[in-house]
Amino acid sequence: MPQANLAGATDSGHAAYFAFRDTLLGAARTKVLGGAELCEVGRLIYGSPQGLSLYGVAAPDMEARGLRLLGRTTIECSVDAYVAPVADAVAELHAALAPAEDAMVVDLFCGSGNFGYHLGTRLGRRVYACELDPAVYEATRNNLDRLGLDIELHLLDYRDLLGKLPPCSPHDTYIVEPPWGPAFTADGLDLTRTSPPVPEILQDILRSRDGEPCLVAIKTNDQIANDSLATAFSSAVHLRTITPKATLPYGANMDFHLYRLGSPQAAEQSVESAVAVAGLFDTIGLRYEEAYQHLPEQLASLEWLLARLPASARVLDIGSGTGRPTAELLANAGHRVTGIDVSATMADLAAQQVPSAHFALADVRTFEDLATGWDAICAYFPLLSMPRPELDATLAAITEGLAPGGYFIFATVPCDWDDDTMVWMGHQVKATSYPADVYVEKLRGCGLEIAHHAVTTFQPRFPGMDAETHLFVYARKPLGI
């Protein structure tokens, strides 16, 4: 692979990058790259030689450290800057689950082994890895030995490794990065066509565990074909998506997704749904406010509420987001507002933007102050992530938490969803809801008087999003209950 070919790729944009990639995956597939070539790879893909960094070693230092990278590995590997945030996210998920004495990281198609290295180091867990290509295996074995990294690496088919590893705990984390090859299509990456197909790999993981739940981390690119990610993980729980900064043309950048595979206990599902929502809104941040701040029905419902509240009313804002407009309008009117959100980023933003209100990092399902007689409770779209039994229980708990005569403003997307998968603001999410008439009857069944309900449409200010159907309900708890 002559240096001239690499250098020329920097000037030709989209087409040149893919030609360059094809060289590294073709003629230079098994070539061990020299130091200058590795630095050029870093410049072309990541913007600087240091961008190509594995095991904490950047490209300018790799040759001197005795590290060996094949042409294909420089394209297929997950670099430090990408997988370190993924390892942090997995650590957060582990911390949210019940403690486990032991767990393992299993890297089924390890390539460079860098993904498994970061997960094992961040989690303090033993890493088991396998690689079927002898040339890649030998290069990675050399690198691990040179750096003294304690990863148990096998020259094996992934199914053989699975057969050697009985499950340790629900914290066990499997890395899934099969060769993409024929999965590249004109429409993007089709995960049902990887080699082997991702759905087949997931079934093999579950089979090796007798169905016991585990975590799965998968790398994809940023253009998924035929909804194949959702199809492959249709029976799993989506927990988090981590999106590195794009450095390449659309369709060539990386995304990382975390899922719960198997059937966790109900308590774990509650924790995981909260963690997934927290991670989503930590990522979205102020973009949510930009997309939804001009929602007219929300402003109208707040005007209705403000006209009826007593002076200095106690108001709870569930899923308070950035604090605007709900907490801000209510606090500016002199009311005592408490906002709760499962996203630390949202709670911090709200506290900065609305200093006259109080905000807490909390889940309404476990919020200790819910049943303390609120004059009003607002819930603008926060209940969409709950399983239906918990959604029903939360509506009843909200009713119980209102003072007699207190008001409940509720908004949601009314659909017959039961843990359905969809894309929202560029992220894959799971959602649960009911049709509008079912919601109205459920609120009446809780003992609330319905003052107003309406189904409307709204176009979020976010690229690629379709108009949404919304249900707004104004309700009141009778004085006698």
Coordinates of C-alpha atoms in Angstrom, one line a residue:
M1 CA 0.0 0.0 0.0
P2 CA 2.1 3.0 -1.2
Q3 CA 2.0 6.2 0.9
A4 CA 0.9 8.2 -2.1
N5 CA -2.4 6.3 -2.2
L6 CA -3.1 7.1 1.4
A7 CA -2.2 10.8 1.1
G8 CA -4.4 11.2 -2.0
A9 CA -7.4 10.0 -0.1
T10 CA -7.4 13.2 2.1
D11 CA -8.2 15.4 -0.8
S12 CA -11.0 13.6 -2.6
G13 CA -13.8 13.4 0.0
H14 CA -16.5 10.8 0.1
A15 CA -15.5 8.6 -2.9
A16 CA -11.7 8.7 -2.0
Y17 CA -12.4 7.6 1.6
F18 CA -14.3 4.5 0.5
A19 CA -11.6 3.7 -2.1
F20 CA -9.0 4.0 0.7
R21 CA -11.1 1.7 3.0
D22 CA -11.5 -0.8 0.2
T23 CA -7.7 -1.0 -0.1
L24 CA -7.2 -1.7 3.6
L25 CA -9.9 -4.3 3.5
G26 CA -8.6 -5.8 0.2
A27 CA -5.0 -5.7 -1.1
A28 CA -3.6 -4.5 2.2
R29 CA -5.9 -6.6 4.3
T30 CA -3.2 -8.7 6.0
K31 CA -0.3 -6.3 5.7
V32 CA 1.3 -5.1 8.9
L33 CA 1.4 -1.3 8.6
G34 CA 4.5 0.7 9.5
G35 CA 4.6 3.6 11.8
A36 CA 4.2 6.3 9.1
E37 CA 1.3 4.4 7.6
L38 CA -0.5 4.1 11.0
C39 CA -0.1 7.8 11.5
E40 CA -1.6 8.5 8.1
V41 CA -4.5 6.2 8.9
G42 CA -5.1 8.3 12.0
R43 CA -5.1 11.5 10.0
L44 CA -7.4 10.2 7.4
I45 CA -10.0 8.7 9.6
Y46 CA -9.8 10.6 12.9
G47 CA -8.2 13.9 11.9
S48 CA -4.8 13.4 13.6
P49 CA -2.3 10.6 14.1
Q50 CA -3.3 10.4 17.8
G51 CA -6.8 9.5 16.8
L52 CA -5.8 6.0 16.0
S53 CA -5.2 4.9 19.5
L54 CA -5.6 1.4 21.0
Y55 CA -4.9 0.1 24.5
G56 CA -3.9 3.7 25.4
V57 CA -1.2 3.8 22.8
A58 CA -1.5 6.3 19.9
A59 CA -0.3 5.6 16.3
P60 CA 3.0 7.6 16.6
D61 CA 4.1 5.3 19.5
M62 CA 2.8 1.9 18.2
E63 CA 5.8 0.8 16.1
A64 CA 8.3 1.6 18.9
R65 CA 6.2 -0.3 21.4
G66 CA 6.2 -3.4 19.0
L67 CA 2.5 -3.3 18.2
R68 CA 1.3 -4.9 15.0
L69 CA -1.8 -3.7 13.2
L70 CA -3.0 -5.2 9.9
G71 CA -4.6 -3.1 7.3
R72 CA -8.1 -4.5 8.0
T73 CA -7.7 -3.9 11.7
T74 CA -7.1 -0.2 11.3
I75 CA -10.5 0.0 9.6
E76 CA -12.4 -2.5 11.8
C77 CA -11.1 -1.6 15.2
S78 CA -12.8 0.4 17.9
V79 CA -10.4 3.1 19.0
D80 CA -9.9 4.3 22.6
A81 CA -11.9 7.5 22.1
Y82 CA -14.9 5.5 21.0
V83 CA -15.0 2.6 23.5
A84 CA -14.0 4.4 26.7
P85 CA -17.4 6.2 26.9
V86 CA -19.1 2.9 26.1
A87 CA -17.2 1.3 29.0
D88 CA -18.4 4.1 31.3
A89 CA -22.0 3.6 30.2
V90 CA -21.8 -0.1 30.9
A91 CA -20.3 0.6 34.3
E92 CA -23.3 2.9 35.0
L93 CA -25.7 0.1 34.0
H94 CA -23.9 -2.4 36.3
A95 CA -24.1 0.1 39.2
A96 CA -27.8 0.4 38.7
L97 CA -28.4 -3.4 39.0
A98 CA -28.2 -5.5 42.1
P99 CA -24.6 -6.1 43.2
A100 CA -22.9 -9.2 41.7
E101 CA -19.9 -11.0 43.2
D102 CA -18.6 -12.0 39.8
A103 CA -19.2 -11.3 36.1
M104 CA -17.3 -11.6 32.9
V105 CA -16.7 -9.7 29.6
V106 CA -16.9 -11.9 26.5
D107 CA -15.5 -10.5 23.2
L108 CA -16.8 -12.8 20.5
F109 CA -15.1 -11.3 17.5
C110 CA -12.3 -9.5 19.1
G111 CA -10.2 -8.1 16.3
S112 CA -7.7 -5.8 18.0
G113 CA -9.3 -6.7 21.4
N114 CA -9.5 -3.0 22.3
F115 CA -13.2 -3.0 23.1
G116 CA -12.8 -5.9 25.5
Y117 CA -9.7 -4.4 27.0
H118 CA -11.6 -1.2 27.9
L119 CA -14.7 -2.9 29.3
G120 CA -12.6 -5.3 31.4
T121 CA -10.4 -2.5 32.7
R122 CA -13.3 -0.2 33.5
L123 CA -15.4 -2.9 35.1
G124 CA -12.6 -4.7 36.8
R125 CA -13.8 -8.0 35.2
R126 CA -12.1 -10.9 33.5
V127 CA -12.1 -10.7 29.7
Y128 CA -12.5 -13.8 27.5
A129 CA -12.0 -13.2 23.7
C130 CA -11.9 -15.2 20.5
E131 CA -10.7 -14.5 17.0
L132 CA -11.1 -16.8 14.0
D133 CA -8.7 -15.2 11.6
P134 CA -5.2 -16.5 12.2
A135 CA -3.4 -13.4 11.0
V136 CA -5.6 -11.1 13.2
Y137 CA -5.2 -13.5 16.1
E138 CA -1.4 -13.5 15.9
A139 CA -1.2 -9.7 15.7
T140 CA -3.5 -9.2 18.6
R141 CA -1.8 -11.9 20.6
N142 CA 1.5 -10.0 20.0
N143 CA 0.0 -6.7 21.1
L144 CA -1.6 -8.1 24.3
D145 CA 1.7 -9.8 25.2
R146 CA 3.8 -6.7 24.5
L147 CA 1.6 -4.6 26.8
G148 CA 1.1 -7.2 29.4
L149 CA -2.7 -7.2 29.1
D150 CA -4.5 -10.0 30.9
I151 CA -7.1 -11.0 28.3
E152 CA -7.7 -14.7 27.7
L153 CA -7.6 -14.8 23.9
H154 CA -8.5 -18.0 21.9
L155 CA -8.1 -18.9 18.2
L156 CA -11.7 -20.2 18.1
D157 CA -15.1 -19.8 16.5
Y158 CA -17.3 -17.7 18.8
R159 CA -19.7 -20.7 19.4
D160 CA -16.9 -22.8 20.8
L161 CA -16.0 -20.0 23.2
L162 CA -19.6 -19.7 24.3
G163 CA -19.6 -23.4 25.0
K164 CA -16.7 -23.0 27.4
L165 CA -18.2 -20.2 29.4
P166 CA -21.2 -20.9 31.7
P167 CA -23.0 -17.7 32.9
C168 CA -21.6 -15.9 35.9
S169 CA -24.3 -13.3 36.6
P170 CA -26.8 -11.0 34.9
H171 CA -23.9 -8.5 34.7
D172 CA -22.1 -10.6 32.1
T173 CA -21.4 -8.4 29.1
Y174 CA -21.0 -9.8 25.5
I175 CA -19.4 -7.7 22.8
V176 CA -20.8 -8.4 19.3
E177 CA -18.8 -7.2 16.3
P178 CA -19.1 -9.8 13.6
P179 CA -17.5 -9.1 10.2
W180 CA -19.7 -6.8 8.2
G181 CA -18.7 -7.9 4.7
P182 CA -21.9 -8.6 2.8
A183 CA -24.0 -6.6 5.3
F184 CA -23.0 -3.4 3.5
T185 CA -25.9 -2.5 1.2
A186 CA -27.0 0.5 -0.7
D187 CA -29.4 1.3 2.1
G188 CA -26.8 1.0 4.9
L189 CA -25.7 -1.8 7.2
D190 CA -28.0 -4.8 7.3
L191 CA -27.4 -6.7 10.6
T192 CA -29.3 -9.7 9.3
R193 CA -26.6 -10.2 6.7
T194 CA -23.4 -9.9 8.8
S195 CA -21.2 -13.0 8.9
P196 CA -22.7 -14.7 10.9
P197 CA -26.0 -12.7 11.2
V198 CA -26.5 -10.8 14.4
P199 CA -29.9 -12.5 15.2
E200 CA -28.1 -15.9 15.0
I201 CA -25.3 -14.7 17.4
L202 CA -27.9 -13.4 19.9
Q203 CA -29.7 -16.8 19.9
D204 CA -26.4 -18.6 20.4
I205 CA -25.6 -16.3 23.4
L206 CA -29.0 -17.0 25.0
R207 CA -28.7 -20.7 24.3
S208 CA -25.3 -20.8 26.0
R209 CA -26.8 -19.2 29.1
D210 CA -30.0 -21.2 29.1
G211 CA -31.9 -18.0 28.7
E212 CA -30.4 -16.2 31.7
P213 CA -30.2 -12.4 31.0
C214 CA -27.0 -10.5 30.2
L215 CA -25.8 -7.3 28.6
V216 CA -24.9 -7.0 25.0
A217 CA -22.7 -4.2 23.4
I218 CA -22.8 -4.0 19.7
K219 CA -21.0 -1.7 17.2
T220 CA -22.8 -0.5 14.1
N221 CA -22.3 2.3 11.6
D222 CA -24.6 5.3 11.5
Q223 CA -26.8 4.1 8.6
I224 CA -28.9 1.0 9.5
A225 CA -30.7 -0.8 6.6
N226 CA -34.2 -2.3 6.8
D227 CA -34.6 -1.5 10.5
S228 CA -32.3 -4.4 11.1
L229 CA -31.0 -3.3 14.5
A230 CA -34.5 -3.2 15.9
T231 CA -35.3 -6.5 14.2
A232 CA -32.2 -8.3 15.6
F233 CA -32.9 -7.0 19.1
S234 CA -36.7 -7.2 18.9
S235 CA -36.9 -9.3 22.1
A236 CA -34.2 -7.3 24.0
V237 CA -34.4 -4.1 26.0
H238 CA -32.6 -1.1 24.5
L239 CA -30.6 0.6 27.3
R240 CA -28.3 3.1 25.7
T241 CA -26.8 4.4 22.4
I242 CA -23.4 6.1 22.4
T243 CA -22.7 8.2 19.3
P244 CA -19.0 9.3 18.8
K245 CA -18.4 12.6 17.0
A246 CA -18.8 12.0 13.2
T247 CA -15.5 12.3 11.3
L248 CA -16.4 10.5 8.1
P249 CA -19.2 10.7 5.5
Y250 CA -22.7 9.6 6.6
G251 CA -22.8 5.8 6.5
A252 CA -19.1 5.4 7.6
N253 CA -19.3 6.6 11.2
M254 CA -19.7 4.4 14.3
D255 CA -22.5 4.0 16.8
F256 CA -22.5 1.7 19.9
H257 CA -25.7 0.3 21.4
L258 CA -26.3 -1.5 24.7
Y259 CA -29.1 -4.0 25.3
R260 CA -30.4 -6.3 28.0
L261 CA -30.8 -9.7 26.4
G262 CA -33.0 -12.3 28.1
S263 CA -35.8 -11.8 30.7
P264 CA -34.7 -9.9 33.8
Q265 CA -36.9 -9.7 36.9
A266 CA -39.5 -7.0 37.0
A267 CA -37.5 -5.0 39.5
E268 CA -34.5 -5.0 37.1
Q269 CA -36.7 -4.0 34.2
S270 CA -37.8 -0.9 36.2
V271 CA -34.2 0.0 36.9
E272 CA -33.1 -0.6 33.4
S273 CA -36.0 1.5 31.9
A274 CA -35.0 4.4 34.1
V275 CA -31.3 4.0 33.2
A276 CA -32.2 3.9 29.5
V277 CA -34.3 7.0 29.7
A278 CA -31.6 8.8 31.7
G279 CA -29.0 7.9 29.2
L280 CA -31.2 9.1 26.3
F281 CA -31.9 12.5 27.9
D282 CA -28.4 12.9 29.1
T283 CA -27.4 12.7 25.4
I284 CA -30.3 14.9 24.0
G285 CA -30.0 17.7 26.6
L286 CA -31.1 21.1 25.3
R287 CA -32.1 19.7 21.9
Y288 CA -35.3 18.5 23.6
E289 CA -36.2 22.0 24.6
E290 CA -35.4 23.3 21.1
A291 CA -37.6 20.7 19.6
Y292 CA -40.6 21.0 21.9
Q293 CA -40.5 24.5 23.5
H294 CA -43.2 26.0 21.3
L295 CA -45.8 23.3 22.0
P296 CA -49.0 25.4 22.1
E297 CA -51.1 22.8 24.0
Q298 CA -48.6 22.6 26.8
L299 CA -48.6 26.4 27.2
A300 CA -52.4 26.4 27.1
S301 CA -52.6 23.8 29.8
L302 CA -50.3 25.8 32.0
E303 CA -52.4 28.9 31.5
W304 CA -55.5 26.9 32.6
L305 CA -53.6 25.6 35.7
L306 CA -52.3 29.0 36.7
A307 CA -55.8 30.5 36.6
R308 CA -56.9 27.9 39.2
L309 CA -54.0 27.4 41.6
P310 CA -54.0 29.0 45.1
A311 CA -51.2 31.4 45.9
S312 CA -47.8 29.8 46.6
A313 CA -49.1 26.4 45.6
R314 CA -46.9 23.3 45.9
V315 CA -46.5 21.9 42.4
L316 CA -44.6 18.7 41.3
D317 CA -43.3 18.6 37.7
I318 CA -42.6 14.9 36.8
G319 CA -40.0 14.6 34.1
S320 CA -39.1 18.2 34.4
G321 CA -36.5 18.2 31.6
T322 CA -34.7 21.5 31.2
G323 CA -37.2 23.3 33.4
R324 CA -38.8 25.1 30.5
P325 CA -41.6 26.0 30.1
T326 CA -43.4 24.2 33.0
A327 CA -41.3 24.9 36.1
E328 CA -40.2 28.3 34.8
L329 CA -43.8 29.6 34.2
L330 CA -45.1 28.2 37.5
A331 CA -42.1 29.4 39.6
N332 CA -42.3 32.9 38.0
A333 CA -46.0 33.0 39.1
G334 CA -44.8 32.6 42.8
H335 CA -45.5 28.8 43.2
R336 CA -43.3 26.4 45.0
V337 CA -42.1 24.1 42.3
T338 CA -40.3 20.8 42.6
G339 CA -39.1 19.1 39.4
I340 CA -37.9 15.5 39.2
D341 CA -36.1 13.8 36.4
V342 CA -34.1 10.6 35.9
S343 CA -31.5 12.4 33.8
A344 CA -28.7 14.1 35.7
T345 CA -28.0 16.3 32.7
M346 CA -31.6 17.5 32.6
A347 CA -31.8 18.1 36.3
D348 CA -28.6 20.2 36.2
L349 CA -29.8 22.2 33.2
A350 CA -33.1 22.9 34.9
A351 CA -31.4 24.1 38.1
Q352 CA -29.3 26.5 36.0
Q353 CA -32.2 27.8 34.0
V354 CA -34.9 28.0 36.7
P355 CA -33.0 28.8 40.0
S356 CA -36.3 29.7 41.7
A357 CA -37.5 26.1 41.6
H358 CA -36.1 23.0 43.2
F359 CA -34.9 20.1 41.1
A360 CA -34.0 16.5 42.1
L361 CA -32.6 13.5 40.3
A362 CA -35.4 11.0 41.0
D363 CA -37.7 8.4 39.4
V364 CA -41.4 9.0 40.1
R365 CA -41.8 5.3 40.9
T366 CA -39.5 5.6 43.9
F367 CA -40.0 9.3 44.7
E368 CA -40.5 9.4 48.5
D369 CA -42.3 12.8 48.5
L370 CA -44.9 11.8 46.0
A371 CA -47.7 11.2 48.5
T372 CA -47.4 14.5 50.4
G373 CA -50.5 16.4 49.2
W374 CA -49.5 18.4 46.1
D375 CA -51.7 21.2 44.9
A376 CA -50.9 20.2 41.4
I377 CA -48.9 17.6 39.5
C378 CA -47.7 18.0 35.9
A379 CA -46.6 15.1 33.8
Y380 CA -45.7 16.1 30.2
F381 CA -44.7 12.9 28.4
P382 CA -42.6 11.2 31.2
L383 CA -44.6 7.9 31.5
L384 CA -43.9 6.5 28.0
S385 CA -41.0 4.4 29.0
M386 CA -42.8 2.4 31.8
P387 CA -44.2 -1.2 31.4
R388 CA -48.0 -1.0 31.5
P389 CA -48.4 -2.4 35.0
E390 CA -46.0 0.3 36.4
L391 CA -47.7 3.0 34.3
D392 CA -51.1 2.0 35.8
A393 CA -49.6 2.0 39.3
T394 CA -48.0 5.4 38.7
L395 CA -51.2 7.0 37.6
A396 CA -52.8 5.7 40.8
A397 CA -49.9 6.9 42.9
I398 CA -50.1 10.4 41.4
T399 CA -53.8 10.6 42.2
E400 CA -53.0 9.5 45.8
G401 CA -50.3 12.2 46.0
L402 CA -52.6 15.0 45.1
A403 CA -54.2 17.1 47.9
P404 CA -58.0 17.0 47.8
G405 CA -59.0 19.5 45.1
G406 CA -55.6 19.2 43.5
Y407 CA -55.0 19.4 39.8
F408 CA -53.3 16.9 37.4
I409 CA -52.1 18.0 34.0
F410 CA -51.2 15.0 31.9
A411 CA -49.8 14.7 28.4
T412 CA -48.7 11.7 26.4
V413 CA -48.6 10.1 22.9
P414 CA -51.8 8.1 22.8
C415 CA -51.1 4.8 20.9
D416 CA -51.6 1.1 21.5
W417 CA -47.9 0.5 22.3
D418 CA -46.6 -2.2 24.7
D419 CA -42.8 -1.9 24.9
D420 CA -42.7 -1.1 21.1
T421 CA -39.4 0.0 19.5
M422 CA -39.2 3.2 17.4
V423 CA -36.8 5.9 16.5
W424 CA -37.2 9.3 18.3
M425 CA -34.9 12.3 17.9
G426 CA -32.4 10.1 16.2
H427 CA -32.3 7.4 18.9
Q428 CA -33.9 4.0 19.2
V429 CA -36.3 3.9 22.1
K430 CA -38.9 1.6 23.6
A431 CA -42.3 3.1 24.3
T432 CA -45.5 2.0 26.1
S433 CA -48.9 3.8 25.9
Y434 CA -52.6 3.4 25.6
P435 CA -55.2 4.8 23.1
A436 CA -56.6 8.2 24.2
D437 CA -60.0 6.8 25.3
V438 CA -58.4 4.2 27.4
Y439 CA -56.3 6.8 29.2
V440 CA -59.3 9.0 29.9
E441 CA -61.1 6.0 31.4
K442 CA -58.1 5.0 33.5
L443 CA -57.8 8.5 35.0
R444 CA -61.5 8.4 35.8
G445 CA -61.0 5.0 37.3
C446 CA -58.3 6.5 39.6
G447 CA -61.0 8.8 41.0
L448 CA -60.2 12.0 39.0
E449 CA -62.7 14.3 37.5
I450 CA -61.8 15.1 33.9
A451 CA -62.2 18.8 33.1
H452 CA -60.8 18.7 29.6
H453 CA -59.2 16.2 27.2
A454 CA -58.1 16.7 23.5
V455 CA -56.0 14.9 20.9
T456 CA -53.8 17.2 18.9
T457 CA -50.9 17.1 16.5
F458 CA -47.5 18.8 16.7
Q459 CA -44.4 19.0 14.5
P460 CA -41.2 18.8 16.6
R461 CA -38.4 21.1 15.5
F462 CA -36.0 18.3 14.8
P463 CA -34.7 17.0 11.4
G464 CA -36.4 14.0 10.0
M465 CA -39.1 13.7 12.7
D466 CA -42.8 13.3 11.6
A467 CA -45.7 15.1 13.2
E468 CA -46.7 13.5 16.6
T469 CA -50.2 12.9 18.0
H470 CA -50.6 14.2 21.6
L471 CA -53.2 13.7 24.3
F472 CA -53.7 16.4 26.8
V473 CA -55.9 15.9 29.9
Y474 CA -56.8 18.4 32.6
A475 CA -58.1 16.6 35.7
R476 CA -58.9 17.4 39.3
K477 CA -59.0 15.3 42.5
P478 CA -62.5 15.7 44.2
L479 CA -62.5 17.4 47.6
G480 CA -64.0 14.4 49.2
I481 CA -61.1 11.9 48.5

